[in-house]
Amino acid sequence: MLLTDYLTQILIYTLVSYPIIGGLSLIVSSLYYWLLMEKADQPRYLKKETPFITILVPAHNEEASIQATIDHLATQMNYPTDRYEIIVVNDGSTDRTGIILEELQAKYGQRLRTLTIINNRGKAAGFNSALGFAKGEFILSNDADSKPEVDALWKYMYYFEREGGAQLGAVTGNMLSINKTTLVAELNKMN
């Protein structure tokens, strides 16, 4: 066998096996991180008292997604229901958002509060207005077309409790949009 034939075979075996070995390495390292690093680092409960959280939801013309988001926040979160509240800021909506929020208010009572701003002033102005009504020790911003993971509140609070957490000002997560109608939302769907 010639040296070129031998080198050609090595090159072919390398090209064929590289994606397989790389994929298996990625799977094994991901499982290792998930089982031994990420899960071991997060307690099932907080050492201190469970903090009260205010979830602020800005809404401007969100009739397509607001009900699903509020239903998720009110019923699906793995966090004591008496330890968080939801405040929706209806920021000058001209569609059915206000009507849907009234129905949700009747459904969830004191757990859901709405703040209506007549003329749209933007997300930041809505948040600033709602902060005066928030009862929570911590504030969570949640878009009207996003559903957080069911354990998100525990995970966010953990960052503030762990070593060095008192120096944190904010924590963010990767939210997935449920109203995928814009180009940015479509691009996010690919990730």
C-alpha positions as a LaTeX table, in Angstrom:
\begin{tabular}{lrrr}
\hline
Residue & $x$ (\AA) & $y$ (\AA) & $z$ (\AA) \\
\hline
Met1 & 0.00 & 0.00 & 0.00 \\
Leu2 & 1.34 & 3.38 & $-0.95$ \\
Leu3 & 1.78 & 6.20 & 1.50 \\
Thr4 & $-0.78$ & 8.33 & $-0.37$ \\
Asp5 & $-3.40$ & 5.55 & $-0.11$ \\
Tyr6 & $-2.71$ & 5.26 & 3.62 \\
Leu7 & $-3.01$ & 9.04 & 4.13 \\
Thr8 & $-6.21$ & 9.11 & 2.05 \\
Gln9 & $-7.79$ & 6.43 & 4.24 \\
Ile10 & $-6.84$ & 8.31 & 7.42 \\
Leu11 & $-8.33$ & 11.51 & 5.98 \\
Ile12 & $-11.59$ & 9.75 & 5.02 \\
Tyr13 & $-11.92$ & 8.09 & 8.47 \\
Thr14 & $-11.28$ & 11.43 & 10.15 \\
Leu15 & $-13.86$ & 13.26 & 8.03 \\
Val16 & $-16.47$ & 10.56 & 8.59 \\
Ser17 & $-15.90$ & 10.08 & 12.33 \\
Tyr18 & $-15.41$ & 13.73 & 13.33 \\
Pro19 & $-19.13$ & 14.72 & 13.35 \\
Ile20 & $-20.09$ & 11.51 & 15.14 \\
Ile21 & $-17.45$ & 11.88 & 17.85 \\
Gly22 & $-18.16$ & 15.63 & 18.14 \\
Gly23 & $-21.91$ & 15.05 & 18.53 \\
Leu24 & $-21.44$ & 12.35 & 21.14 \\
Ser25 & $-19.00$ & 14.57 & 23.05 \\
Leu26 & $-21.55$ & 17.41 & 23.05 \\
Ile27 & $-24.31$ & 15.12 & 24.36 \\
Val28 & $-22.13$ & 13.65 & 27.11 \\
Ser29 & $-20.77$ & 17.04 & 28.23 \\
Ser30 & $-24.28$ & 18.56 & 28.23 \\
Leu31 & $-25.64$ & 15.74 & 30.37 \\
Tyr32 & $-22.68$ & 16.05 & 32.72 \\
Tyr33 & $-23.24$ & 19.77 & 33.12 \\
Trp34 & $-27.01$ & 19.40 & 33.57 \\
Leu35 & $-26.82$ & 16.55 & 36.10 \\
Leu36 & $-23.75$ & 17.44 & 38.10 \\
Met37 & $-23.28$ & 21.18 & 37.77 \\
Glu38 & $-26.56$ & 22.98 & 37.09 \\
Lys39 & $-28.91$ & 20.78 & 39.13 \\
Ala40 & $-26.49$ & 20.41 & 42.05 \\
Asp41 & $-26.05$ & 24.20 & 42.23 \\
Gln42 & $-29.75$ & 24.99 & 42.66 \\
Pro43 & $-31.60$ & 24.20 & 45.87 \\
Arg44 & $-35.18$ & 22.97 & 45.86 \\
Tyr45 & $-36.06$ & 25.71 & 48.32 \\
Leu46 & $-34.54$ & 28.97 & 49.48 \\
Lys47 & $-32.72$ & 29.09 & 52.79 \\
Lys48 & $-34.48$ & 32.30 & 53.78 \\
Glu49 & $-38.21$ & 33.05 & 53.68 \\
Thr50 & $-39.76$ & 32.86 & 50.23 \\
Pro51 & $-39.70$ & 36.45 & 48.92 \\
Phe52 & $-42.79$ & 38.15 & 47.54 \\
Ile53 & $-42.45$ & 38.91 & 43.81 \\
Thr54 & $-44.33$ & 41.35 & 41.60 \\
Ile55 & $-44.55$ & 40.32 & 37.96 \\
Leu56 & $-45.02$ & 43.37 & 35.73 \\
Val57 & $-46.49$ & 42.73 & 32.29 \\
Pro58 & $-46.55$ & 45.66 & 29.85 \\
Ala59 & $-49.28$ & 45.29 & 27.22 \\
His60 & $-49.95$ & 47.40 & 24.15 \\
Asn61 & $-52.35$ & 45.83 & 21.63 \\
Glu62 & $-51.64$ & 42.28 & 22.85 \\
Glu63 & $-55.08$ & 40.73 & 22.34 \\
Ala64 & $-53.54$ & 37.74 & 20.55 \\
Ser65 & $-51.33$ & 36.66 & 23.43 \\
Ile66 & $-52.28$ & 38.34 & 26.72 \\
Gln67 & $-54.76$ & 35.70 & 27.89 \\
Ala68 & $-52.36$ & 32.79 & 27.39 \\
Thr69 & $-49.57$ & 34.68 & 29.15 \\
Ile70 & $-51.67$ & 35.67 & 32.18 \\
Asp71 & $-53.21$ & 32.19 & 32.45 \\
His72 & $-49.69$ & 30.74 & 32.44 \\
Leu73 & $-48.40$ & 33.19 & 35.04 \\
Ala74 & $-51.42$ & 32.71 & 37.29 \\
Thr75 & $-51.71$ & 28.92 & 37.15 \\
Gln76 & $-48.54$ & 27.27 & 35.86 \\
Met77 & $-45.74$ & 28.83 & 37.92 \\
Asn78 & $-44.08$ & 26.50 & 40.41 \\
Tyr79 & $-44.00$ & 29.11 & 43.20 \\
Pro80 & $-46.41$ & 29.66 & 46.11 \\
Thr81 & $-49.38$ & 31.57 & 44.71 \\
Asp82 & $-49.62$ & 33.73 & 47.82 \\
Arg83 & $-46.01$ & 34.89 & 47.30 \\
Tyr84 & $-46.39$ & 36.67 & 43.96 \\
Glu85 & $-48.72$ & 39.08 & 42.22 \\
Ile86 & $-49.25$ & 40.03 & 38.60 \\
Ile87 & $-49.67$ & 43.63 & 37.49 \\
Val88 & $-50.53$ & 44.23 & 33.84 \\
Val89 & $-49.96$ & 47.70 & 32.43 \\
Asn90 & $-52.46$ & 48.27 & 29.62 \\
Asp91 & $-50.50$ & 50.97 & 27.80 \\
Gly92 & $-53.02$ & 52.69 & 25.55 \\
Ser93 & $-54.22$ & 49.56 & 23.74 \\
Thr94 & $-56.71$ & 50.18 & 20.93 \\
Asp95 & $-57.65$ & 46.53 & 20.38 \\
Arg96 & $-59.47$ & 44.08 & 22.71 \\
Thr97 & $-56.62$ & 43.93 & 25.25 \\
Gly98 & $-58.59$ & 45.97 & 27.82 \\
Ile99 & $-61.69$ & 43.78 & 27.53 \\
Ile100 & $-59.63$ & 40.61 & 27.87 \\
Leu101 & $-57.90$ & 42.06 & 30.95 \\
Glu102 & $-61.28$ & 42.83 & 32.55 \\
Glu103 & $-62.32$ & 39.20 & 32.05 \\
Leu104 & $-59.03$ & 37.98 & 33.48 \\
Gln105 & $-59.39$ & 40.35 & 36.44 \\
Ala106 & $-62.76$ & 38.78 & 37.24 \\
Lys107 & $-61.24$ & 35.31 & 36.88 \\
Tyr108 & $-58.16$ & 35.82 & 39.08 \\
Gly109 & $-59.34$ & 38.53 & 41.47 \\
Gln110 & $-56.67$ & 40.00 & 43.77 \\
Arg111 & $-53.85$ & 37.98 & 42.20 \\
Leu112 & $-54.11$ & 40.09 & 39.05 \\
Arg113 & $-54.17$ & 43.86 & 39.04 \\
Thr114 & $-54.36$ & 46.05 & 35.98 \\
Leu115 & $-53.17$ & 49.58 & 35.44 \\
Thr116 & $-54.64$ & 51.37 & 32.44 \\
Ile117 & $-52.78$ & 54.20 & 30.73 \\
Ile118 & $-55.04$ & 56.04 & 28.29 \\
Asn119 & $-52.40$ & 57.21 & 25.78 \\
Asn120 & $-49.53$ & 54.91 & 24.86 \\
Arg121 & $-46.36$ & 56.13 & 26.56 \\
Gly122 & $-44.08$ & 53.13 & 26.03 \\
Lys123 & $-42.85$ & 50.21 & 28.08 \\
Ala124 & $-40.50$ & 52.18 & 30.36 \\
Ala125 & $-43.19$ & 54.72 & 31.31 \\
Gly126 & $-45.61$ & 51.86 & 31.99 \\
Phe127 & $-43.11$ & 50.13 & 34.25 \\
Asn128 & $-42.36$ & 53.33 & 36.13 \\
Ser129 & $-46.07$ & 53.91 & 36.72 \\
Ala130 & $-46.62$ & 50.33 & 37.89 \\
Leu131 & $-43.69$ & 50.36 & 40.31 \\
Gly132 & $-45.69$ & 52.62 & 42.61 \\
Phe133 & $-48.33$ & 49.89 & 42.95 \\
Ala134 & $-45.96$ & 46.91 & 43.28 \\
Lys135 & $-45.95$ & 45.09 & 46.63 \\
Gly136 & $-43.08$ & 42.74 & 45.83 \\
Glu137 & $-39.61$ & 42.71 & 47.31 \\
Phe138 & $-38.45$ & 41.75 & 43.81 \\
Ile139 & $-39.79$ & 42.86 & 40.43 \\
Leu140 & $-39.97$ & 40.58 & 37.41 \\
Ser141 & $-40.51$ & 42.01 & 33.95 \\
Asn142 & $-42.44$ & 39.67 & 31.65 \\
Asp143 & $-43.52$ & 40.60 & 28.14 \\
Ala144 & $-47.17$ & 40.03 & 27.23 \\
Asp145 & $-46.19$ & 37.49 & 24.59 \\
Ser146 & $-43.74$ & 35.47 & 26.70 \\
Lys147 & $-44.16$ & 32.58 & 29.11 \\
Pro148 & $-41.37$ & 31.96 & 31.61 \\
Glu149 & $-40.29$ & 28.46 & 32.53 \\
Val150 & $-42.42$ & 27.13 & 35.41 \\
Asp151 & $-39.45$ & 27.15 & 37.82 \\
Ala152 & $-38.21$ & 30.57 & 36.70 \\
Leu153 & $-39.15$ & 32.42 & 39.90 \\
Trp154 & $-37.19$ & 29.96 & 42.06 \\
Lys155 & $-34.22$ & 30.18 & 39.72 \\
Tyr156 & $-34.23$ & 33.99 & 39.68 \\
Met157 & $-34.47$ & 34.20 & 43.46 \\
Tyr158 & $-31.66$ & 31.69 & 43.91 \\
Tyr159 & $-29.21$ & 34.08 & 42.23 \\
Phe160 & $-29.97$ & 36.73 & 44.84 \\
Glu161 & $-29.51$ & 34.31 & 47.73 \\
Arg162 & $-26.31$ & 32.54 & 46.77 \\
Glu163 & $-22.89$ & 33.85 & 47.72 \\
Gly164 & $-22.41$ & 37.35 & 46.30 \\
Gly165 & $-26.13$ & 37.64 & 45.52 \\
Ala166 & $-26.57$ & 40.69 & 47.72 \\
Gln167 & $-24.44$ & 42.60 & 45.23 \\
Leu168 & $-26.69$ & 41.77 & 42.28 \\
Gly169 & $-29.02$ & 44.38 & 40.85 \\
Ala170 & $-30.76$ & 42.27 & 38.20 \\
Val171 & $-31.00$ & 38.79 & 36.72 \\
Thr172 & $-32.26$ & 37.96 & 33.26 \\
Gly173 & $-33.42$ & 34.79 & 31.54 \\
Asn174 & $-33.95$ & 33.60 & 28.00 \\
Met175 & $-37.64$ & 34.12 & 27.23 \\
Leu176 & $-39.32$ & 32.50 & 24.26 \\
Ser177 & $-42.00$ & 34.49 & 22.49 \\
Ile178 & $-45.45$ & 32.92 & 22.04 \\
Asn179 & $-46.61$ & 35.54 & 19.51 \\
Lys180 & $-44.19$ & 34.84 & 16.67 \\
Thr181 & $-45.42$ & 37.32 & 14.10 \\
Thr182 & $-42.43$ & 39.64 & 13.70 \\
Leu183 & $-39.18$ & 39.01 & 11.87 \\
Val184 & $-37.24$ & 39.08 & 15.13 \\
Ala185 & $-39.62$ & 36.56 & 16.69 \\
Glu186 & $-39.29$ & 34.31 & 13.63 \\
Leu187 & $-35.50$ & 34.48 & 13.89 \\
Asn188 & $-35.74$ & 33.68 & 17.60 \\
Lys189 & $-37.76$ & 30.56 & 16.69 \\
Met190 & $-34.69$ & 29.23 & 14.84 \\
Asn191 & $-32.55$ & 29.25 & 18.02 \\
\hline
\end{tabular}
